[in-house]
Amino acid sequence: MFTKTLYGIGFAALLFVLVGLFLPREVHVERQVAIERPAITVFTLLNGYRSFLAWSPWAGRDPDAVYELSGPATGVGARLSWEGDPRLVGSGWQEITEVQPNEWVRSKLNFDLQSAADTWFRIDETAGGALVTWGFDSDLVSGQGFVGGLLARYFGLFFDRWIGTDYERGLVKLKTYAESLPAADFSDLEVELLHAEPLDILYVSSDNSANPGDVAESLAAAYREITTFMLDNELEIRAQPMAITRAWDEKGYRFDAAVPVVMRDVPLTGRIRFGKSPSGPALRAIHRGPYETMTPTYEKIDAFMAAHGLEEGRVSWEHYVVNPGATPPEDWVTHIYFLLSNASSGVPEP
């Protein structure tokens, strides 16, 4: 009887090994979701880990887990590391290894410093936005030894259910998060982050309604007053005029019409004041065309800043780069600046 039991155990063990050897050594999991936002918005959210915890299916599972971002803010080399309760989220890291703008983001995942996997997002543009596929690929046997690899093959039978369920939850949360952001497609926006340098300016402050006609009339009157003062005092212009927004809400539009100058010690008259233009970490976008067509550009800036997690600072301004009196409207160029309150977020050059 004992001998038969041993034979039975041996046969079962042999069967376990033989079956295990024929199980796949590689596992593949993927899930999809349609998101009603442009591909550039989705790509921006996935090309880094700044917003990862806002939609991750594992966020909140361990309130005491510690997360750390390192490397560049976006693109290849961006890394997220975590350490938490082994029963809840464990520890490990994930790092972006390959990027194809608006199409792919590939990462290497190392969980508990032993099991490695490749994860990726594929972004396909659709008529209504983007179709996002989240994938997972792993060689279960690599680095595991014979017994560990054999057991891993059996565990691989459950990966699609285990990981797939998490991926489904994560993609639903990603969809909700992405669709809470502005809908404008900013893929053609000419934009960069820079440090705005202060300029000496002469300016006139105005309080207006937000009516475009009233604003244009107030700007024109202010620039005439500044120009007359400069001619009377032989002051040299340093750069083209600016309009510095101080407040824009339901109460109206408060702004400074300003002209950068090479300043000398001269007495100020009328409404004219002397000061410095805004300075510090800023976003600059370029609008090309008539001033009255700038609304879509501002909508793109809003969407860009939201997707990159950039927060608007205390002031914004427009710098009118060309002379509208000597240039056709279709060739007008306006630089739009926003001071940033969190410029350390980082944005890649477009």
Short mmCIF file of C-alpha atoms in Angstrom, two decimals:
data_model
loop_
_atom_site.label_atom_id
_atom_site.label_comp_id
_atom_site.label_asym_id
_atom_site.label_seq_id
_atom_site.Cartn_x
_atom_site.Cartn_y
_atom_site.Cartn_z
CA MET A 1 0.00 0.00 0.00
CA PHE A 2 2.78 2.39 0.95
CA THR A 3 4.64 1.54 -2.25
CA LYS A 4 1.54 2.25 -4.32
CA THR A 5 1.18 5.59 -2.58
CA LEU A 6 4.76 6.49 -3.41
CA TYR A 7 4.23 5.48 -7.03
CA GLY A 8 1.08 7.59 -7.11
CA ILE A 9 2.86 10.62 -5.70
CA GLY A 10 5.75 10.12 -8.08
CA PHE A 11 3.45 9.81 -11.07
CA ALA A 12 1.54 12.95 -10.01
CA ALA A 13 4.78 14.86 -9.59
CA LEU A 14 6.03 13.71 -12.98
CA LEU A 15 2.71 14.67 -14.57
CA PHE A 16 2.88 18.07 -12.86
CA VAL A 17 6.36 18.65 -14.29
CA LEU A 18 5.53 17.40 -17.78
CA VAL A 19 2.35 19.45 -18.03
CA GLY A 20 4.15 22.50 -16.63
CA LEU A 21 6.89 22.22 -19.24
CA PHE A 22 4.29 22.45 -21.99
CA LEU A 23 2.60 25.50 -20.50
CA PRO A 24 3.52 28.87 -22.09
CA ARG A 25 6.62 30.50 -20.65
CA GLU A 26 5.40 33.92 -21.76
CA VAL A 27 2.26 35.73 -20.68
CA HIS A 28 0.41 38.45 -22.57
CA VAL A 29 -2.44 40.59 -21.24
CA GLU A 30 -4.15 43.58 -22.82
CA ARG A 31 -7.29 45.66 -22.34
CA GLN A 32 -8.78 48.63 -24.23
CA VAL A 33 -10.87 51.72 -23.61
CA ALA A 34 -12.16 54.53 -25.84
CA ILE A 35 -11.43 58.03 -24.53
CA GLU A 36 -13.20 61.11 -25.88
CA ARG A 37 -10.12 63.32 -25.90
CA PRO A 38 -7.44 63.96 -28.54
CA ALA A 39 -4.54 61.50 -28.79
CA ILE A 40 -2.11 64.24 -27.70
CA THR A 41 -3.97 64.64 -24.39
CA VAL A 42 -3.91 60.90 -23.68
CA PHE A 43 -0.26 60.60 -24.71
CA THR A 44 0.70 63.49 -22.44
CA LEU A 45 -0.93 61.79 -19.45
CA LEU A 46 0.84 58.48 -20.15
CA ASN A 47 4.26 59.87 -21.08
CA GLY A 48 5.31 60.24 -17.44
CA TYR A 49 4.08 59.48 -13.94
CA ARG A 50 3.02 62.90 -12.63
CA SER A 51 -0.69 62.01 -12.94
CA PHE A 52 -0.33 58.21 -12.60
CA LEU A 53 -1.70 58.04 -9.07
CA ALA A 54 -4.80 59.98 -10.18
CA TRP A 55 -5.99 57.01 -12.24
CA SER A 56 -3.88 53.98 -11.22
CA PRO A 57 -6.00 50.96 -10.22
CA TRP A 58 -3.57 50.36 -7.34
CA ALA A 59 -3.57 53.89 -5.91
CA GLY A 60 -5.19 53.99 -2.50
CA ARG A 61 -4.83 50.26 -1.95
CA ASP A 62 -2.09 50.97 0.58
CA PRO A 63 -2.48 54.45 2.14
CA ASP A 64 0.96 54.16 3.73
CA ALA A 65 2.80 53.31 0.52
CA VAL A 66 5.63 55.69 -0.43
CA TYR A 67 5.98 56.77 -4.07
CA GLU A 68 8.94 58.56 -5.61
CA LEU A 69 9.42 60.14 -9.04
CA SER A 70 12.90 60.30 -10.51
CA GLY A 71 14.62 60.93 -13.84
CA PRO A 72 13.12 63.33 -16.38
CA ALA A 73 9.53 64.42 -15.85
CA THR A 74 8.47 62.88 -19.16
CA GLY A 75 9.73 60.51 -21.82
CA VAL A 76 12.46 57.87 -21.75
CA GLY A 77 14.00 57.57 -18.29
CA ALA A 78 11.00 58.84 -16.32
CA ARG A 79 10.69 56.50 -13.34
CA LEU A 80 8.18 55.76 -10.59
CA SER A 81 9.34 53.77 -7.55
CA TRP A 82 7.16 52.59 -4.69
CA GLU A 83 7.43 50.76 -1.41
CA GLY A 84 4.49 49.51 0.58
CA ASP A 85 2.89 46.63 2.41
CA PRO A 86 3.91 43.36 0.65
CA ARG A 87 0.32 42.11 1.02
CA LEU A 88 -1.13 45.17 -0.73
CA VAL A 89 1.19 46.82 -3.26
CA GLY A 90 4.65 45.46 -2.47
CA SER A 91 7.62 47.39 -3.79
CA GLY A 92 9.24 47.95 -7.16
CA TRP A 93 9.75 50.44 -9.95
CA GLN A 94 8.54 51.28 -13.42
CA GLU A 95 10.52 53.22 -16.03
CA ILE A 96 9.65 54.47 -19.52
CA THR A 97 11.94 52.88 -22.11
CA GLU A 98 10.49 53.90 -25.48
CA VAL A 99 8.17 56.62 -26.75
CA GLN A 100 6.51 57.33 -30.06
CA PRO A 101 4.60 60.62 -29.71
CA ASN A 102 0.83 60.17 -29.78
CA GLU A 103 1.23 56.45 -30.57
CA TRP A 104 3.26 54.43 -28.02
CA VAL A 105 4.63 54.51 -24.50
CA ARG A 106 6.64 51.43 -23.42
CA SER A 107 7.93 50.76 -19.92
CA LYS A 108 9.95 48.24 -17.94
CA LEU A 109 8.33 47.00 -14.73
CA ASN A 110 10.25 45.39 -11.89
CA PHE A 111 8.09 44.12 -9.07
CA ASP A 112 9.56 43.27 -5.67
CA LEU A 113 13.02 43.54 -7.27
CA GLN A 114 12.79 40.14 -8.93
CA SER A 115 10.00 39.64 -11.48
CA ALA A 116 10.40 41.80 -14.59
CA ALA A 117 7.86 42.61 -17.29
CA ASP A 118 7.26 44.94 -20.20
CA THR A 119 4.17 47.13 -20.10
CA TRP A 120 2.95 49.42 -22.83
CA PHE A 121 0.22 51.73 -24.01
CA ARG A 122 -0.84 51.95 -27.65
CA ILE A 123 -2.84 55.01 -28.67
CA ASP A 124 -4.94 54.88 -31.86
CA GLU A 125 -6.67 58.03 -33.04
CA THR A 126 -10.40 57.68 -33.65
CA ALA A 127 -13.11 60.01 -34.91
CA GLY A 128 -14.24 60.62 -31.35
CA GLY A 129 -10.83 60.77 -29.68
CA ALA A 130 -8.47 57.91 -28.95
CA LEU A 131 -8.56 54.15 -28.41
CA VAL A 132 -6.08 53.21 -25.68
CA THR A 133 -4.70 49.69 -25.30
CA TRP A 134 -2.83 48.80 -22.10
CA GLY A 135 -0.63 45.72 -22.45
CA PHE A 136 1.55 43.49 -20.28
CA ASP A 137 4.18 40.99 -21.48
CA SER A 138 6.47 38.87 -19.33
CA ASP A 139 8.82 35.91 -19.65
CA LEU A 140 7.74 33.89 -16.62
CA VAL A 141 10.74 31.56 -16.63
CA SER A 142 13.62 34.02 -17.03
CA GLY A 143 15.79 34.13 -13.90
CA GLN A 144 13.50 31.83 -11.91
CA GLY A 145 15.41 28.54 -11.93
CA PHE A 146 13.76 25.22 -12.80
CA VAL A 147 11.31 24.92 -9.91
CA GLY A 148 10.51 28.64 -9.81
CA GLY A 149 10.00 28.70 -13.57
CA LEU A 150 7.75 25.66 -13.42
CA LEU A 151 5.55 27.21 -10.76
CA ALA A 152 5.54 30.50 -12.65
CA ARG A 153 4.15 28.74 -15.75
CA TYR A 154 1.19 27.55 -13.67
CA PHE A 155 0.70 30.99 -12.17
CA GLY A 156 0.69 32.33 -15.73
CA LEU A 157 -2.67 30.64 -16.26
CA PHE A 158 -4.25 33.21 -13.94
CA PHE A 159 -2.44 36.36 -15.12
CA ASP A 160 -5.09 37.44 -17.62
CA ARG A 161 -7.73 37.43 -14.90
CA TRP A 162 -5.54 38.95 -12.18
CA ILE A 163 -3.87 41.69 -14.22
CA GLY A 164 -6.68 42.13 -16.73
CA THR A 165 -9.15 43.04 -13.98
CA ASP A 166 -6.78 45.69 -12.63
CA TYR A 167 -6.13 47.04 -16.13
CA GLU A 168 -9.86 47.33 -16.77
CA ARG A 169 -10.32 49.34 -13.57
CA GLY A 170 -7.33 51.52 -14.38
CA LEU A 171 -8.49 52.30 -17.90
CA VAL A 172 -11.93 53.31 -16.66
CA LYS A 173 -10.28 55.68 -14.18
CA LEU A 174 -7.94 56.98 -16.92
CA LYS A 175 -10.94 57.68 -19.15
CA THR A 176 -12.71 59.58 -16.36
CA TYR A 177 -9.60 61.59 -15.56
CA ALA A 178 -8.74 62.42 -19.20
CA GLU A 179 -12.31 63.44 -20.01
CA SER A 180 -12.31 65.84 -17.06
CA LEU A 181 -9.62 67.88 -18.86
CA PRO A 182 -10.25 70.52 -21.58
CA ALA A 183 -11.10 69.01 -24.95
CA ALA A 184 -9.01 71.22 -27.28
CA ASP A 185 -6.45 69.45 -29.48
CA PHE A 186 -3.11 71.19 -28.78
CA SER A 187 -0.96 69.02 -31.07
CA ASP A 188 -0.19 71.98 -33.36
CA LEU A 189 0.40 74.51 -30.57
CA GLU A 190 3.78 76.26 -30.77
CA VAL A 191 4.78 76.32 -27.11
CA GLU A 192 7.81 76.26 -24.83
CA LEU A 193 8.78 76.77 -21.22
CA LEU A 194 11.24 79.54 -20.49
CA HIS A 195 12.32 82.09 -17.93
CA ALA A 196 10.80 85.46 -18.83
CA GLU A 197 13.28 88.28 -18.23
CA PRO A 198 12.04 91.61 -16.80
CA LEU A 199 11.98 94.63 -19.10
CA ASP A 200 11.70 98.32 -18.26
CA ILE A 201 8.22 99.39 -19.34
CA LEU A 202 6.02 102.43 -19.50
CA TYR A 203 2.42 101.42 -18.89
CA VAL A 204 -1.12 102.67 -18.47
CA SER A 205 -3.55 100.69 -16.28
CA SER A 206 -7.17 100.30 -17.37
CA ASP A 207 -10.37 98.81 -15.98
CA ASN A 208 -12.74 97.73 -18.72
CA SER A 209 -15.69 95.60 -19.58
CA ALA A 210 -14.72 92.36 -21.28
CA ASN A 211 -16.31 93.56 -24.51
CA PRO A 212 -13.66 93.17 -27.27
CA GLY A 213 -14.55 96.54 -28.79
CA ASP A 214 -14.12 98.34 -25.47
CA VAL A 215 -10.82 96.55 -24.82
CA ALA A 216 -9.44 97.47 -28.26
CA GLU A 217 -10.45 101.11 -27.79
CA SER A 218 -8.82 101.29 -24.34
CA LEU A 219 -5.61 99.67 -25.59
CA ALA A 220 -5.40 102.06 -28.54
CA ALA A 221 -5.92 105.10 -26.29
CA ALA A 222 -3.30 103.89 -23.81
CA TYR A 223 -0.71 103.21 -26.52
CA ARG A 224 -1.33 106.66 -28.04
CA GLU A 225 -0.70 108.25 -24.66
CA ILE A 226 2.51 106.25 -24.14
CA THR A 227 3.75 106.93 -27.67
CA THR A 228 3.16 110.68 -27.31
CA PHE A 229 5.04 110.68 -23.99
CA MET A 230 7.97 108.79 -25.54
CA LEU A 231 8.19 111.23 -28.45
CA ASP A 232 8.02 114.24 -26.14
CA ASN A 233 10.82 112.85 -23.97
CA GLU A 234 12.86 111.23 -26.78
CA LEU A 235 12.67 107.77 -25.23
CA GLU A 236 13.76 104.80 -27.33
CA ILE A 237 11.49 101.79 -27.74
CA ARG A 238 13.12 98.48 -26.75
CA ALA A 239 10.49 95.98 -27.92
CA GLN A 240 6.98 95.83 -29.33
CA PRO A 241 3.93 96.68 -27.15
CA MET A 242 2.48 94.35 -24.53
CA ALA A 243 -0.89 93.90 -22.84
CA ILE A 244 -0.52 92.53 -19.31
CA THR A 245 -3.66 90.90 -17.91
CA ARG A 246 -4.19 91.56 -14.20
CA ALA A 247 -7.73 90.21 -13.93
CA TRP A 248 -10.38 88.86 -16.30
CA ASP A 249 -13.71 87.77 -14.84
CA GLU A 250 -17.42 88.55 -14.88
CA LYS A 251 -16.64 92.00 -13.46
CA GLY A 252 -14.53 92.95 -16.48
CA TYR A 253 -10.98 93.14 -17.75
CA ARG A 254 -8.17 94.84 -15.82
CA PHE A 255 -4.91 95.22 -17.71
CA ASP A 256 -1.77 97.26 -18.26
CA ALA A 257 -1.03 98.51 -21.77
CA ALA A 258 2.78 98.57 -21.78
CA VAL A 259 5.70 99.44 -24.03
CA PRO A 260 9.25 98.24 -23.25
CA VAL A 261 11.64 101.20 -23.38
CA VAL A 262 15.22 102.24 -22.77
CA MET A 263 14.34 104.27 -19.71
CA ARG A 264 15.89 107.55 -18.56
CA ASP A 265 15.08 109.70 -15.57
CA VAL A 266 12.18 111.79 -16.87
CA PRO A 267 9.08 113.09 -15.01
CA LEU A 268 5.96 111.03 -15.61
CA THR A 269 2.74 112.70 -16.70
CA GLY A 270 -0.93 111.77 -16.99
CA ARG A 271 -1.75 108.10 -16.48
CA ILE A 272 1.72 106.90 -17.40
CA ARG A 273 3.66 104.80 -14.93
CA PHE A 274 7.12 103.20 -15.00
CA GLY A 275 7.74 99.58 -13.95
CA LYS A 276 9.02 96.15 -14.89
CA SER A 277 7.37 93.55 -17.08
CA PRO A 278 6.47 90.20 -15.43
CA SER A 279 9.36 87.80 -15.00
CA GLY A 280 9.96 84.23 -13.89
CA PRO A 281 9.16 80.69 -15.05
CA ALA A 282 6.63 81.02 -17.85
CA LEU A 283 4.92 79.27 -20.70
CA ARG A 284 5.05 80.99 -24.09
CA ALA A 285 2.76 80.08 -26.96
CA ILE A 286 2.70 81.65 -30.41
CA HIS A 287 -0.47 82.82 -32.11
CA ARG A 288 -0.35 83.60 -35.82
CA GLY A 289 -3.08 85.66 -37.42
CA PRO A 290 -5.55 88.42 -36.45
CA TYR A 291 -6.07 89.23 -32.79
CA GLU A 292 -9.76 88.40 -33.00
CA THR A 293 -8.93 84.75 -33.80
CA MET A 294 -6.94 84.14 -30.61
CA THR A 295 -9.70 82.35 -28.68
CA PRO A 296 -8.86 78.87 -30.10
CA THR A 297 -5.19 79.44 -29.23
CA TYR A 298 -6.12 80.23 -25.63
CA GLU A 299 -8.27 77.08 -25.53
CA LYS A 300 -5.28 75.02 -26.69
CA ILE A 301 -3.06 76.63 -24.06
CA ASP A 302 -5.65 75.77 -21.40
CA ALA A 303 -5.74 72.13 -22.55
CA PHE A 304 -1.94 71.93 -22.75
CA MET A 305 -1.47 73.25 -19.24
CA ALA A 306 -4.11 70.96 -17.77
CA ALA A 307 -2.67 67.84 -19.41
CA HIS A 308 0.86 68.71 -18.23
CA GLY A 309 -0.28 69.65 -14.73
CA LEU A 310 0.95 73.23 -15.06
CA GLU A 311 -0.66 75.81 -12.80
CA GLU A 312 -1.22 79.38 -13.92
CA GLY A 313 0.60 81.99 -11.88
CA ARG A 314 -0.45 85.48 -10.93
CA VAL A 315 -0.38 87.10 -14.37
CA SER A 316 -0.41 86.54 -18.14
CA TRP A 317 0.38 88.84 -21.03
CA GLU A 318 0.42 89.24 -24.78
CA HIS A 319 3.43 90.58 -26.68
CA TYR A 320 2.57 91.95 -30.12
CA VAL A 321 5.68 90.99 -32.07
CA VAL A 322 4.91 92.65 -35.41
CA ASN A 323 3.65 96.11 -36.30
CA PRO A 324 -0.01 95.60 -37.29
CA GLY A 325 -0.01 98.85 -39.25
CA ALA A 326 2.68 97.56 -41.61
CA THR A 327 1.78 93.84 -41.74
CA PRO A 328 -1.22 91.98 -43.23
CA PRO A 329 -3.45 90.51 -40.46
CA GLU A 330 -2.77 86.94 -41.58
CA ASP A 331 0.93 87.53 -40.83
CA TRP A 332 0.49 89.04 -37.37
CA VAL A 333 2.43 87.23 -34.63
CA THR A 334 1.49 87.39 -30.95
CA HIS A 335 3.45 85.75 -28.14
CA ILE A 336 1.15 84.71 -25.30
CA TYR A 337 2.79 84.26 -21.89
CA PHE A 338 1.56 82.70 -18.66
CA LEU A 339 3.63 82.86 -15.50
CA LEU A 340 3.70 79.42 -13.88
CA SER A 341 3.36 78.63 -10.20
CA ASN A 342 4.77 75.10 -10.56
CA ALA A 343 7.22 75.18 -13.44
CA SER A 344 9.21 72.30 -11.92
CA SER A 345 6.61 69.92 -13.41
CA GLY A 346 8.65 69.97 -16.60
CA VAL A 347 7.45 69.82 -20.18
CA PRO A 348 9.34 68.34 -23.14
CA GLU A 349 10.14 70.55 -26.10
CA PRO A 350 7.48 69.98 -28.80
#
